[in-house]
CSV table of C-alpha atoms in Angstrom, one decimal:
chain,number,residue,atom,x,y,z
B,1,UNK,CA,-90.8,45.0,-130.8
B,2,UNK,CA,-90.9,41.5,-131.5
B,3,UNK,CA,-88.0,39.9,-132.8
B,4,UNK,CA,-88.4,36.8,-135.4
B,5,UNK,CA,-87.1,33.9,-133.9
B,6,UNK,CA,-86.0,30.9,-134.8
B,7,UNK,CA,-85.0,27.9,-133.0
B,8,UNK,CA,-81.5,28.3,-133.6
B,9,UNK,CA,-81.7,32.2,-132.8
B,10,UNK,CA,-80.6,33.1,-129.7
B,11,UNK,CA,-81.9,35.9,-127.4
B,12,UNK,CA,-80.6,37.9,-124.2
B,13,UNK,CA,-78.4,40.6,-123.1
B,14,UNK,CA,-75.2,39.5,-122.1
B,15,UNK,CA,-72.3,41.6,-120.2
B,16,UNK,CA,-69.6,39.3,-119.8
B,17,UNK,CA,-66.9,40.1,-117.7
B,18,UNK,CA,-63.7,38.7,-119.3
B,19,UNK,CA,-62.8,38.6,-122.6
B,20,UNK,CA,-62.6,34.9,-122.6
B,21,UNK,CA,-66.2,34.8,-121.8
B,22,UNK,CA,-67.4,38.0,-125.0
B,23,UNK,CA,-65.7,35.4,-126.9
B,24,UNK,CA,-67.2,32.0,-125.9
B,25,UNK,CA,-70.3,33.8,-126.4
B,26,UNK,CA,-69.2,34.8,-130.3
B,27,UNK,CA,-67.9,31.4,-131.1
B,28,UNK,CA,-70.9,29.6,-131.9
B,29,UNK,CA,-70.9,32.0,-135.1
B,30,UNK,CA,-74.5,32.7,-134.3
B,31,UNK,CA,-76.3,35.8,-135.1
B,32,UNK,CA,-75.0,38.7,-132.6
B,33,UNK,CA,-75.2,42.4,-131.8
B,34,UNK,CA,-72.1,43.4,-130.2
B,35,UNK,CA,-72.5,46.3,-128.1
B,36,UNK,CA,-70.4,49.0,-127.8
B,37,UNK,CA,-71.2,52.4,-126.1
B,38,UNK,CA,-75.0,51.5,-127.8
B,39,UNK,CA,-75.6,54.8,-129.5
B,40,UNK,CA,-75.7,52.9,-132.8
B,41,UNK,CA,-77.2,49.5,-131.6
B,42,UNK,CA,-80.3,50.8,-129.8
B,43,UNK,CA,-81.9,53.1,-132.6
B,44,UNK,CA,-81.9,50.0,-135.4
B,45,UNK,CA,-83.8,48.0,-132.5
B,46,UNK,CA,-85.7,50.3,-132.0
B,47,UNK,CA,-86.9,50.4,-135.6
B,48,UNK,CA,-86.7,46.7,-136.0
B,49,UNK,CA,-83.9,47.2,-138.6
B,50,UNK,CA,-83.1,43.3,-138.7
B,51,UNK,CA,-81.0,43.3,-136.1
B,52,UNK,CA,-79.8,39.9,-134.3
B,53,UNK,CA,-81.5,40.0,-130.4
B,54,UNK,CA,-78.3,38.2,-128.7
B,55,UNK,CA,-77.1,41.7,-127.2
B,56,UNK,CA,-73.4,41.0,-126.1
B,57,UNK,CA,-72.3,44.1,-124.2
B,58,UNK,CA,-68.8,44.6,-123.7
B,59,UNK,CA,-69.2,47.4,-121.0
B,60,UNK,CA,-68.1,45.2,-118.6
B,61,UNK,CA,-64.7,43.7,-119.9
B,62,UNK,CA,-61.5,44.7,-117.8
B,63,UNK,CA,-59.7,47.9,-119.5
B,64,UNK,CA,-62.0,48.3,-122.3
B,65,UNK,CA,-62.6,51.9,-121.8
B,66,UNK,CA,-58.8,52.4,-120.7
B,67,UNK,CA,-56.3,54.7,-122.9
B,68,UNK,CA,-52.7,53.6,-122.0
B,69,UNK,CA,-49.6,55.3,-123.3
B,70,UNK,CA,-47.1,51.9,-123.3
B,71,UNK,CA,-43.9,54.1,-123.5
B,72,UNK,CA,-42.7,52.9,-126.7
B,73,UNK,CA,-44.7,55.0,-129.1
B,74,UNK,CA,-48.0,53.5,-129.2
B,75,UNK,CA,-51.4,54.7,-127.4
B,76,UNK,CA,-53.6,52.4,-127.0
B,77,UNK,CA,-57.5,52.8,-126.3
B,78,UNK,CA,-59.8,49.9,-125.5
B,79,UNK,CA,-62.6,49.6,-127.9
B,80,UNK,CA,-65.1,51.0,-125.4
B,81,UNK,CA,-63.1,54.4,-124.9
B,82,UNK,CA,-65.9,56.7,-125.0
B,83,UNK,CA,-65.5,60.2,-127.1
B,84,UNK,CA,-66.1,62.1,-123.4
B,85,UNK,CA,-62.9,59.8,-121.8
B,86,UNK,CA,-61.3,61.0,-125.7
B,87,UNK,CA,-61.7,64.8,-125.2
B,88,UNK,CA,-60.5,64.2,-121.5
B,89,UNK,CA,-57.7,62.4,-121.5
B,90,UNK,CA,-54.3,64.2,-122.0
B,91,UNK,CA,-53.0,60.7,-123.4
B,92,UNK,CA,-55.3,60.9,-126.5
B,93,UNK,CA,-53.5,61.9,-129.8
B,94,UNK,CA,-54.4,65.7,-130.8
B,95,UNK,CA,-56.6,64.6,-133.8
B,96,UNK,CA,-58.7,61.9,-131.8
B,97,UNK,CA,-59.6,64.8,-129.1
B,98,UNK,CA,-60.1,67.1,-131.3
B,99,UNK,CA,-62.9,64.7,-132.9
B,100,UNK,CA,-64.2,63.9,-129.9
B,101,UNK,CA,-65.0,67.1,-128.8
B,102,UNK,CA,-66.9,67.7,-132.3
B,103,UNK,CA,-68.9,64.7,-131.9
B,104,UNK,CA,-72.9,66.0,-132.3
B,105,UNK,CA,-75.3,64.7,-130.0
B,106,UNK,CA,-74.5,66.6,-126.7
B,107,UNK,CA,-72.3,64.9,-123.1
B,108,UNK,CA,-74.8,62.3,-123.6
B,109,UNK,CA,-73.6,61.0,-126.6
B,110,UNK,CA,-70.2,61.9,-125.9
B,111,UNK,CA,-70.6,60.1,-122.4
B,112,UNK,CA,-71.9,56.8,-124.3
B,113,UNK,CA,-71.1,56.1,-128.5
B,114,UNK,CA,-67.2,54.5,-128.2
B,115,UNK,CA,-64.7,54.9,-131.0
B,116,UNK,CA,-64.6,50.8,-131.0
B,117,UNK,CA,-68.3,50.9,-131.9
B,118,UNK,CA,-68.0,53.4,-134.2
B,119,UNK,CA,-64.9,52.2,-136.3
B,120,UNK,CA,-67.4,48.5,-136.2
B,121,UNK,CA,-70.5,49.9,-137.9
B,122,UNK,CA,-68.3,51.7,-140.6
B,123,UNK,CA,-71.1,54.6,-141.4
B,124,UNK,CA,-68.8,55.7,-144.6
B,125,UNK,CA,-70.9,59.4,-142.9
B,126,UNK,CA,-68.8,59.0,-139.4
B,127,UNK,CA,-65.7,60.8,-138.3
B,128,UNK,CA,-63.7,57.8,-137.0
B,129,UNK,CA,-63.0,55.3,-139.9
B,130,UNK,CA,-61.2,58.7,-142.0
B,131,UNK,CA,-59.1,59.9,-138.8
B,132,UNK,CA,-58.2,55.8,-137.7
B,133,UNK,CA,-56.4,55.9,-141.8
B,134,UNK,CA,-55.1,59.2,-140.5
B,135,UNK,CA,-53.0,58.0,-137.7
B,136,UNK,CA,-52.3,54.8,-139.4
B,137,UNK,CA,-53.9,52.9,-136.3
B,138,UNK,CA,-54.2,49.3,-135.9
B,139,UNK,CA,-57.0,47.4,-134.5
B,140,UNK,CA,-56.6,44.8,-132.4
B,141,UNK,CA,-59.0,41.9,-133.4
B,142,UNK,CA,-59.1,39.0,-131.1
B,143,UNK,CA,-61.0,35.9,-131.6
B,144,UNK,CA,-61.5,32.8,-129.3
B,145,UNK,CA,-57.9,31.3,-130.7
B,146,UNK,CA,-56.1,34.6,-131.7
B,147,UNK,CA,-55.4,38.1,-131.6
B,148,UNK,CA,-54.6,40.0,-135.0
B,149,UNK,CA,-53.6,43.4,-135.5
B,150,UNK,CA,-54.9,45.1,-139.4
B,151,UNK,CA,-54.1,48.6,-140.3
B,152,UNK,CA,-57.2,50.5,-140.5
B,153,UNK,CA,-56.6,50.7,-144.0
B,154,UNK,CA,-57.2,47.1,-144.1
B,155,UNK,CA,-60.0,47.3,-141.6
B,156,UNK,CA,-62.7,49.4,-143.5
B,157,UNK,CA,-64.1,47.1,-146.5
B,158,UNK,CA,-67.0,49.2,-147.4
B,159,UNK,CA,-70.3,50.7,-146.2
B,160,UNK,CA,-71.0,49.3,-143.2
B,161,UNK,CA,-68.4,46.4,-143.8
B,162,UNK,CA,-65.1,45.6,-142.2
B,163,UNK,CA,-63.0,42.7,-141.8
B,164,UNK,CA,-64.5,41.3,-138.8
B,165,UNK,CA,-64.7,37.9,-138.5
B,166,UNK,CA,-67.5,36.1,-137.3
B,167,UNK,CA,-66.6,35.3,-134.0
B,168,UNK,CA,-63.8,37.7,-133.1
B,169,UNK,CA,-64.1,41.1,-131.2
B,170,UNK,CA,-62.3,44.6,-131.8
B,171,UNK,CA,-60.5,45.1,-128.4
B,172,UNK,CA,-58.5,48.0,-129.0
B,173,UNK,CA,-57.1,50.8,-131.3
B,174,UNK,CA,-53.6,51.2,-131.5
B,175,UNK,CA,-52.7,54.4,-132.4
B,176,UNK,CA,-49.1,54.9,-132.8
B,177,UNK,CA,-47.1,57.9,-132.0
B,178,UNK,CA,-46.0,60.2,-135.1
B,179,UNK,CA,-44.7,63.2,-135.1
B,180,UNK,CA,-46.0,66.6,-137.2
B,181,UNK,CA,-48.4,68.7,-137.4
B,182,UNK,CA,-52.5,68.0,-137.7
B,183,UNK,CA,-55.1,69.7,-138.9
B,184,UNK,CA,-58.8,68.0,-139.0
B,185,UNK,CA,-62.2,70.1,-140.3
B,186,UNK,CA,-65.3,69.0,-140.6
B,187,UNK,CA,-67.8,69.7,-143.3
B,188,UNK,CA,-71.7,69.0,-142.0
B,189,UNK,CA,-74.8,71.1,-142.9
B,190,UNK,CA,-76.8,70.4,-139.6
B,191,UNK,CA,-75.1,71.2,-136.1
B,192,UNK,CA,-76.9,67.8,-135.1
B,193,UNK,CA,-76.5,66.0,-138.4
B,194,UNK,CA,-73.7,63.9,-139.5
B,195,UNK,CA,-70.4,64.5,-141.9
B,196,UNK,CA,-70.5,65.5,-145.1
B,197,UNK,CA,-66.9,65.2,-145.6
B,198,UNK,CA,-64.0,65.3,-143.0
B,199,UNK,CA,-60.4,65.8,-143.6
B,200,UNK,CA,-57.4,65.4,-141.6
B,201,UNK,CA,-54.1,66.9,-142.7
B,202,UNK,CA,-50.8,65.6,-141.4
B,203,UNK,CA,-47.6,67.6,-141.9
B,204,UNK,CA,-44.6,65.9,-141.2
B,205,UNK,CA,-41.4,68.1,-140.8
B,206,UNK,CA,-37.9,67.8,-141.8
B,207,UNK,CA,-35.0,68.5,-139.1
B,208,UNK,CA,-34.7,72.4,-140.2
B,209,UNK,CA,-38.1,72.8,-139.9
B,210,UNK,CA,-39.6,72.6,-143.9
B,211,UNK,CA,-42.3,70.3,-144.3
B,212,UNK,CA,-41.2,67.0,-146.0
B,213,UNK,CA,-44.5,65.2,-146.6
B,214,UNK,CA,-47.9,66.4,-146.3
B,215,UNK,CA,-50.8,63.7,-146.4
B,216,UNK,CA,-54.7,64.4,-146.3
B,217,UNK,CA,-57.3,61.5,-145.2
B,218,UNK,CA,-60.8,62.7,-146.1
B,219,UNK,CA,-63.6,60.6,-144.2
B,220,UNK,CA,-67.0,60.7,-145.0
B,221,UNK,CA,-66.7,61.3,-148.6
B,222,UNK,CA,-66.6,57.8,-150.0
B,223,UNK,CA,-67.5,54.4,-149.2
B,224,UNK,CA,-64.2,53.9,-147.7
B,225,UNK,CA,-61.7,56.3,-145.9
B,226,UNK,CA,-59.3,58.1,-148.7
B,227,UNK,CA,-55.3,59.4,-148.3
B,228,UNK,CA,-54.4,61.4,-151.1
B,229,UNK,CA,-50.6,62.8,-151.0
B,230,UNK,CA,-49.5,66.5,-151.3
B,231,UNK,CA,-47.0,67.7,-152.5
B,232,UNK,CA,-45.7,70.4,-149.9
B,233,UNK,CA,-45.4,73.4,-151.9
B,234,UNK,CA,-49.1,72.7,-153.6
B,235,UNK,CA,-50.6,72.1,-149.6
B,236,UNK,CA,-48.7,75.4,-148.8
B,237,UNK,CA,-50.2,77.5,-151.2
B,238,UNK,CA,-54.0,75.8,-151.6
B,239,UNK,CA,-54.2,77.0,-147.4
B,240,UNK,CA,-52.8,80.0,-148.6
B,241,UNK,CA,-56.4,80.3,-150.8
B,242,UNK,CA,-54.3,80.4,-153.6
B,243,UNK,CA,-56.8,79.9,-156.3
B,244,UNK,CA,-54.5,77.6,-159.0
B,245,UNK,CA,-53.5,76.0,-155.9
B,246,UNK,CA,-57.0,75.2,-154.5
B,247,UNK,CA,-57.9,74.1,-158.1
B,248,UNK,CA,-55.0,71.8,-158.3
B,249,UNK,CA,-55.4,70.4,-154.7
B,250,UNK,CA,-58.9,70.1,-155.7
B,251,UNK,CA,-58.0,68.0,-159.2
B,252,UNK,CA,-55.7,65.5,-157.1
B,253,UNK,CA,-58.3,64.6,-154.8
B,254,UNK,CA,-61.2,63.8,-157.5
B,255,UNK,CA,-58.1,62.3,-159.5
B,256,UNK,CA,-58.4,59.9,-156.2
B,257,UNK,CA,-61.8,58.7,-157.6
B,258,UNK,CA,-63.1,56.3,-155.0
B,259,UNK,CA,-66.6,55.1,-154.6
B,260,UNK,CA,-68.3,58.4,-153.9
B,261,UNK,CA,-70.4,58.2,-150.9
B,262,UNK,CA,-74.3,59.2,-151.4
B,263,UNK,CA,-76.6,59.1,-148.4
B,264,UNK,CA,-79.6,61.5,-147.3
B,265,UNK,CA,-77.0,64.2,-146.3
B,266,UNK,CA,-75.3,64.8,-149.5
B,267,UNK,CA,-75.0,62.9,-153.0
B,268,UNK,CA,-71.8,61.6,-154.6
B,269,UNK,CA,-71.0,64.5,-156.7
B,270,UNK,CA,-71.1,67.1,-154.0
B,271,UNK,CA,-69.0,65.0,-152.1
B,272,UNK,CA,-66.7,64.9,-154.7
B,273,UNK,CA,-66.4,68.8,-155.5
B,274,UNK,CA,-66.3,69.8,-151.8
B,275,UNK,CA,-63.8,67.1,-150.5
B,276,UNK,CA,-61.0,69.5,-152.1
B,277,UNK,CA,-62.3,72.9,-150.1
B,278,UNK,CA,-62.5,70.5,-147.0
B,279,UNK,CA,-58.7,69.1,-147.7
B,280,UNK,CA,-57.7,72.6,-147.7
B,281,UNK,CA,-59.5,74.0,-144.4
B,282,UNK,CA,-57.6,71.3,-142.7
B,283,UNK,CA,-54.4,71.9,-144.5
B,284,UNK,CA,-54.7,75.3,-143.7
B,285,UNK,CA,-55.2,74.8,-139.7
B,286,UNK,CA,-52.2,71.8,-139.9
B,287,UNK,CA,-50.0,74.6,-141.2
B,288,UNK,CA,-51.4,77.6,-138.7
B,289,UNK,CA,-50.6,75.4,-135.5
B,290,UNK,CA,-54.4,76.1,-134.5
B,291,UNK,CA,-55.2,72.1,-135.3
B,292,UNK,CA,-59.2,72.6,-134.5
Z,1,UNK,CA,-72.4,25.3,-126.1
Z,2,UNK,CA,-72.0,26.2,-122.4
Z,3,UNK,CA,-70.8,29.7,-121.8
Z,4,UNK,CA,-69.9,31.0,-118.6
Z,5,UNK,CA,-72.1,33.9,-118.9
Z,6,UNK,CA,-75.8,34.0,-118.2
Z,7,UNK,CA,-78.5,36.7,-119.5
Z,8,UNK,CA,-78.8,39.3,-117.7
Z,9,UNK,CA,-82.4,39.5,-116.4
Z,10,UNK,CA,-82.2,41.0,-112.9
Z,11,UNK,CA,-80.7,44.1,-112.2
Z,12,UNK,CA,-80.3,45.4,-108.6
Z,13,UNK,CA,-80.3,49.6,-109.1
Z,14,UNK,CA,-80.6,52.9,-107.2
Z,15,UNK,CA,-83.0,55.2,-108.9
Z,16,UNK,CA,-83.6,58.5,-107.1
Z,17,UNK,CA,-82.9,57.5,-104.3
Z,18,UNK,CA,-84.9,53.7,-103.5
Z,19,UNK,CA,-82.5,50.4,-103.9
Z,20,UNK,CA,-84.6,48.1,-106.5
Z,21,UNK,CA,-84.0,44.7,-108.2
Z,22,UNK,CA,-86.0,44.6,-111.5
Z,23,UNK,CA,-86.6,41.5,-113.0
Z,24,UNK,CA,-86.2,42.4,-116.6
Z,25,UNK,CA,-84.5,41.5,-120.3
Z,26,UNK,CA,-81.1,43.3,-119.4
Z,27,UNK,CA,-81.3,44.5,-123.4
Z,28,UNK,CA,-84.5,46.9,-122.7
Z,29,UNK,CA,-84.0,50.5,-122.8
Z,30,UNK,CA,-83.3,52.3,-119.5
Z,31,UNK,CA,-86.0,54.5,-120.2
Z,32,UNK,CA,-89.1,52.0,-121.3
Z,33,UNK,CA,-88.7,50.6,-118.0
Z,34,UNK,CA,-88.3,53.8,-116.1
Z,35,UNK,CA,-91.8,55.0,-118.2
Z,36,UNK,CA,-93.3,51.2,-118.0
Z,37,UNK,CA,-92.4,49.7,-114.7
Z,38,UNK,CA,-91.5,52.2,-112.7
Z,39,UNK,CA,-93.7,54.9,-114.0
Z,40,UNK,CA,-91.4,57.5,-113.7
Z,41,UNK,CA,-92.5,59.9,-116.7
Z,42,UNK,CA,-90.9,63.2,-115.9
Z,43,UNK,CA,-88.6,61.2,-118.4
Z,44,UNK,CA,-89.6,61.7,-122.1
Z,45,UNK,CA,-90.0,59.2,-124.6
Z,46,UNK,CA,-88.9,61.0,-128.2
Z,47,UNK,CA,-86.9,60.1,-130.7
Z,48,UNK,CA,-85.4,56.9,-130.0
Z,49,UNK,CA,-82.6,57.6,-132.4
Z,50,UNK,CA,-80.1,59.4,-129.5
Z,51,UNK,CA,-81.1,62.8,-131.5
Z,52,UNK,CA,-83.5,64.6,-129.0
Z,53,UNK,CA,-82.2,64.1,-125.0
Z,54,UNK,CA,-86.0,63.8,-123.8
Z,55,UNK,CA,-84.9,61.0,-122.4
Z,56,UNK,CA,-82.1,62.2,-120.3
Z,57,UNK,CA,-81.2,60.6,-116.9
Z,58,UNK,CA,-78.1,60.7,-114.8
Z,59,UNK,CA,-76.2,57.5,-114.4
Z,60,UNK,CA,-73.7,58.1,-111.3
Z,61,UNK,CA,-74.1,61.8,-111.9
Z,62,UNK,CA,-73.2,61.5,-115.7
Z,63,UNK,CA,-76.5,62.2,-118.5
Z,64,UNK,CA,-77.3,59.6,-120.9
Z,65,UNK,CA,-79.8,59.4,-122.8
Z,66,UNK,CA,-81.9,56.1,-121.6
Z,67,UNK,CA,-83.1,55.4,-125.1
Z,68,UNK,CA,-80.2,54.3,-125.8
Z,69,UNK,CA,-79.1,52.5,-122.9
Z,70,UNK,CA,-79.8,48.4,-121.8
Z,71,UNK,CA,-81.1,48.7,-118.4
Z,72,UNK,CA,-78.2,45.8,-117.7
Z,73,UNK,CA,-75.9,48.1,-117.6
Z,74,UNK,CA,-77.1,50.1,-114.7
Z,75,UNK,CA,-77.1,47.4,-112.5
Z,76,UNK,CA,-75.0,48.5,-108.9
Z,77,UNK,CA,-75.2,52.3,-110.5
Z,78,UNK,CA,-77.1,55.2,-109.4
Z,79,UNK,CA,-79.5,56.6,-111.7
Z,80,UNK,CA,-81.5,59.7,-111.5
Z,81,UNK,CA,-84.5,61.5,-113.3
Z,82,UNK,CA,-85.9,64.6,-112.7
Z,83,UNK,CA,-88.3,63.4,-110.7
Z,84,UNK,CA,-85.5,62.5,-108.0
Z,85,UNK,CA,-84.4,66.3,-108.0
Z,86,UNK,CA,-87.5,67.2,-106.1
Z,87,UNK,CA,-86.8,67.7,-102.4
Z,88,UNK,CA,-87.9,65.9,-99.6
Z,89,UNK,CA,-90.8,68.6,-98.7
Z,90,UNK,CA,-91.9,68.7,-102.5
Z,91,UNK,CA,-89.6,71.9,-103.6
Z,92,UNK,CA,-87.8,72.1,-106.8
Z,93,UNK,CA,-84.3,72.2,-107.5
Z,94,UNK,CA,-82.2,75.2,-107.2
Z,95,UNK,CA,-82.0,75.0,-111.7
Z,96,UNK,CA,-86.0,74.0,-111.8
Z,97,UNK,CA,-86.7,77.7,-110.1
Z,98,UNK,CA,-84.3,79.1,-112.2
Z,99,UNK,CA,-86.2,77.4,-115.4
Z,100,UNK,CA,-90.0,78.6,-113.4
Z,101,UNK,CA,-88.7,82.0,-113.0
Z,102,UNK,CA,-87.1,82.5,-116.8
Z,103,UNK,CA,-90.3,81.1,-118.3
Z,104,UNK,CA,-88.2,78.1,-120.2
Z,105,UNK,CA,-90.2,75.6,-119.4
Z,106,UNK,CA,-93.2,75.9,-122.6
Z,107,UNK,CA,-94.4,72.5,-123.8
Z,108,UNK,CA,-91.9,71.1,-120.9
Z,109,UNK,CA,-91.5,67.8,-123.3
Z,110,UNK,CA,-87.1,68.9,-123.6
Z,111,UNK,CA,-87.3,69.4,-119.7
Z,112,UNK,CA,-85.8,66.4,-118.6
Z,113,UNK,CA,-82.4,67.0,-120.8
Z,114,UNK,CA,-81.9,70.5,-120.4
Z,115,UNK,CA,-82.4,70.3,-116.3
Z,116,UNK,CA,-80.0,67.0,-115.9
Z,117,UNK,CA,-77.3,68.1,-118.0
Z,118,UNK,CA,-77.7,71.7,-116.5
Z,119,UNK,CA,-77.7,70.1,-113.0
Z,120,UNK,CA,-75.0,67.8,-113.8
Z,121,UNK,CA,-72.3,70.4,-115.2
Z,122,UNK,CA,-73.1,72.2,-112.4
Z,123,UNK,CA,-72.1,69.7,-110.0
Z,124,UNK,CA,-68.8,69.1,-111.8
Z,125,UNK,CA,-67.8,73.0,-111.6
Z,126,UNK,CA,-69.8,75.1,-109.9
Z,127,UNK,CA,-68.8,78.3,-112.0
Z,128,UNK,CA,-68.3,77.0,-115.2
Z,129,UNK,CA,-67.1,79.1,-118.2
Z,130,UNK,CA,-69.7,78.1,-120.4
Z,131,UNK,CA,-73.0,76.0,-119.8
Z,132,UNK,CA,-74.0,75.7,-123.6
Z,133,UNK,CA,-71.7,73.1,-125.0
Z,134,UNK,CA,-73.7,71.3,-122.3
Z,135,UNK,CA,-76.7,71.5,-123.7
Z,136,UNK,CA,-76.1,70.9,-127.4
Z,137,UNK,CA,-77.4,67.5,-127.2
Z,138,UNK,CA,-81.3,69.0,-126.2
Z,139,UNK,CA,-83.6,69.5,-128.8
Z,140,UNK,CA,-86.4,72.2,-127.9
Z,141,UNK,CA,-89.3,72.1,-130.4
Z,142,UNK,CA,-91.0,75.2,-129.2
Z,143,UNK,CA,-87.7,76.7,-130.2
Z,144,UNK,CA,-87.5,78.1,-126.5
Z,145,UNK,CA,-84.1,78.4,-126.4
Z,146,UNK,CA,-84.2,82.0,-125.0
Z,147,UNK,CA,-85.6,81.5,-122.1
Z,148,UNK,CA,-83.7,78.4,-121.7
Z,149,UNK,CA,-80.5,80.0,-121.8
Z,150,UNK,CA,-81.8,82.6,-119.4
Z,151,UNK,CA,-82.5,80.3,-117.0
Z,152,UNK,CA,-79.5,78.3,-117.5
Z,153,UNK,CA,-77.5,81.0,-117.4
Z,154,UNK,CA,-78.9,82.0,-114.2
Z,155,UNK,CA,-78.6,78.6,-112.8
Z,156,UNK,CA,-74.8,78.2,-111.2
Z,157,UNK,CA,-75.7,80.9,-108.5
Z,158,UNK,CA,-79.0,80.0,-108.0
Z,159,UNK,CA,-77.1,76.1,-107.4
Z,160,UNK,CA,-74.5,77.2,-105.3
């Protein structure tokens, strides 16, 4: 596993232990791995994917893997917040430990791979860039001069691309606190493969009770995360398996047409016709109070 | 540029049981020098990708799999394989006769994962509801599964 090196390649494993110092070691703009849980990092050097040798871990920065409720509506988890401290924590929002506790690879991978990590290598196949849209979280993007908050929207560019800087670090997810109902389902063909599609339905709720706006987020269906509105009485009736209403819910989410996803698990037209059957799984549980 | 932090290139460890400083690249995975320097092979070198748990260790009581992890992050932290389960007069662990007994040992190449995480849920609840959400990050290519649930499934009275 030799690395090509040049001279102005640098090489190590570094576990800085403030932020100040993650970032000194970014702001040189050279070639770097950050390292998050390393559940993604150590399989593409393993393969010698090109993959920059500076290792910057940020395992060691204070309250990186903390989830803190601030009392004003936002929770906020550092970027190293593993999916085992998200299916523990009685502070995570329902749809992030209901993910978590979904995530394939056994307490293992659950005990390592981070949400910060994930939400950084933007797999358009993961659970976490479609169910960051969901909640309308921000990330919290610091550099050695600044700290910037972006909407996931914003955040996920493309396959693997977000709008990380060079130089700057994701430190956290804000995740704010909304009220409704949420629904997530998960469409994958292998019990250890990856998504096929995910979609998470939110439900918000008018004072009486009636549902005033219904949104789905489907993940893992095209190159970027994708909200499609629905109108209340169609969601009602499409988790009802009401055929016209399954067709129509289906129709508004092709009508959606983003850039398809296609990778070894699925092309771009299944995607397409079973991100409408997934919508409505997760509709369906949003509206049965049984969320998982 | 000057940075405050160095590479990491000596790590002071417990693994089962002995205090070691290892000078090594911090970014190597836990388990090539567990198999290369320390030649410790009760833990399994398989897929490299995270997928199979061959490679499973405990670090402070928790399983990873040490494919995927830089050995600079166990520095200060107690890791053990299954070779650290054996007791002091050579006997197995409590779950290892329990694995003898049921047969679920076969190729033995999955033995590492399925005993650790078996050992390690065990430790956090000694009567747990169910062991197999445990163990779904184990692949078994003999397909032994039977026998490894039977012995799992055996395990938290044989542990107690």
């Amino acid at each position: 596993m030799t690395a090509p090196t040049t001279t102005t390649e640098r090489t190590g494993y570094f576990a800085p232990t403030t932020r100040r110092a993650a970032l000194d070691l970014l702001a040189d703009g050279g070639p770097t791995t950050v390292i998050g849980g390393g559940t993604l990092v150590y399989p593409r050097l393993a393969r010698d994917v090109p993959t920059p040798r500076r290792l910057v871990d940020l395992a060691r920065l204070p309250g990186i893997d903390r989830i803190t409720t601030e009392g004003h509506g936002v929770t906020t988890l550092g970027a190293a917040v593993t999916y085992g401290a998200l299916a523990r924590s009685p502070q995570t929002p329902m749809l992030l430990r209901i993910l978590a506790a979904g995530i394939t690879g056994g307490p293992q991978i659950r005990n390592q791979g981070t949400v910060g990590g994930s939400a950084c290598y933007a797999n358009p196949s993961s659970d976490v860039p479609g169910a960051l849209v969901a909640l309308d979280a921000d990330l919290v993007l610091a550099d050695a001069s600044r700290e910037r908050r972006l909407a996931a929207r914003e955040f996920f560019r493309g396959p693997f691309a977000t709008a990380l800087k060079k130089g700057e670090l994701l430190v956290a997810v804000e995740v704010p606190d909304i009220s409704g109902s949420w629904g997530y389902a998960k469409l994958k063909h292998g019990g250890s493969g990856w998504p096929v599609a995910t979609a998470s339905a939110f439900l918000a709720h008018t004072g009486n009770g009636s549902i005033s706006a219904v949104s789905v987020s489907l993940g893992a269906v095209a190159a970027v995360p994708v909200t499609v509105d629905v109108p209340p009485d169609l969601a009602v009736r499409a988790a009802d398996a009401d055929p016209s209403a399954r067709t129509g819910l289906r129709d508004l989410v092709e009508a959606a047409d983003p850039d398809w996803w296609t990778d070894e698990q699925a092309d771009a037209t299944y995607r397409r016709r079973v991100a409408g059957a997934v919508a409505a799984r997760a509709l369906s549980r949003a509206l049965n109070g049984d969320p998982a | 540029m000057s940075t405050t932090t160095d590479a990491i290139t000596s790590v002071t460890t417990t693994v089962d049981g002995v205090q070691l400083t290892l000078a090594v690249d911090g970014g190597r995975a836990l388990v090539d020098v567990l198999r290369q320097d320390l030649s410790l092979y009760s833990t399994h070198l398989g897929c490299r990708n995270g997928d199979c748990g061959a490679c499973t260790v405990l670090v402070d009581g928790t399983p990873l799999k040490s494919c995927l992890v830089p050995v600079g992050r166990i520095g200060g932290r107690v890791v053990e394989t299954l070779e650290g389960l054996e007791g002091d007069d050579g006997a197995l662990h409590p779950v290892q006769e329990e694995f003898l007994d049921a047969g679920a040992f076969q190729c033995g190449f999955c033995l590492a994962g399925h005993v650790l995480c078996t050992v390690a849920a065990l430790r956090r609840d000694p009567v747990p509801a169910d062991l197999s959400a445990e163990l779904d990050g184990n692949l078994c290519r003999c397909t032994g599964y039977q026998q490894i649930a039977t012995a799992v499934h055996a395990a938290p009275s044989a542990h107690r």
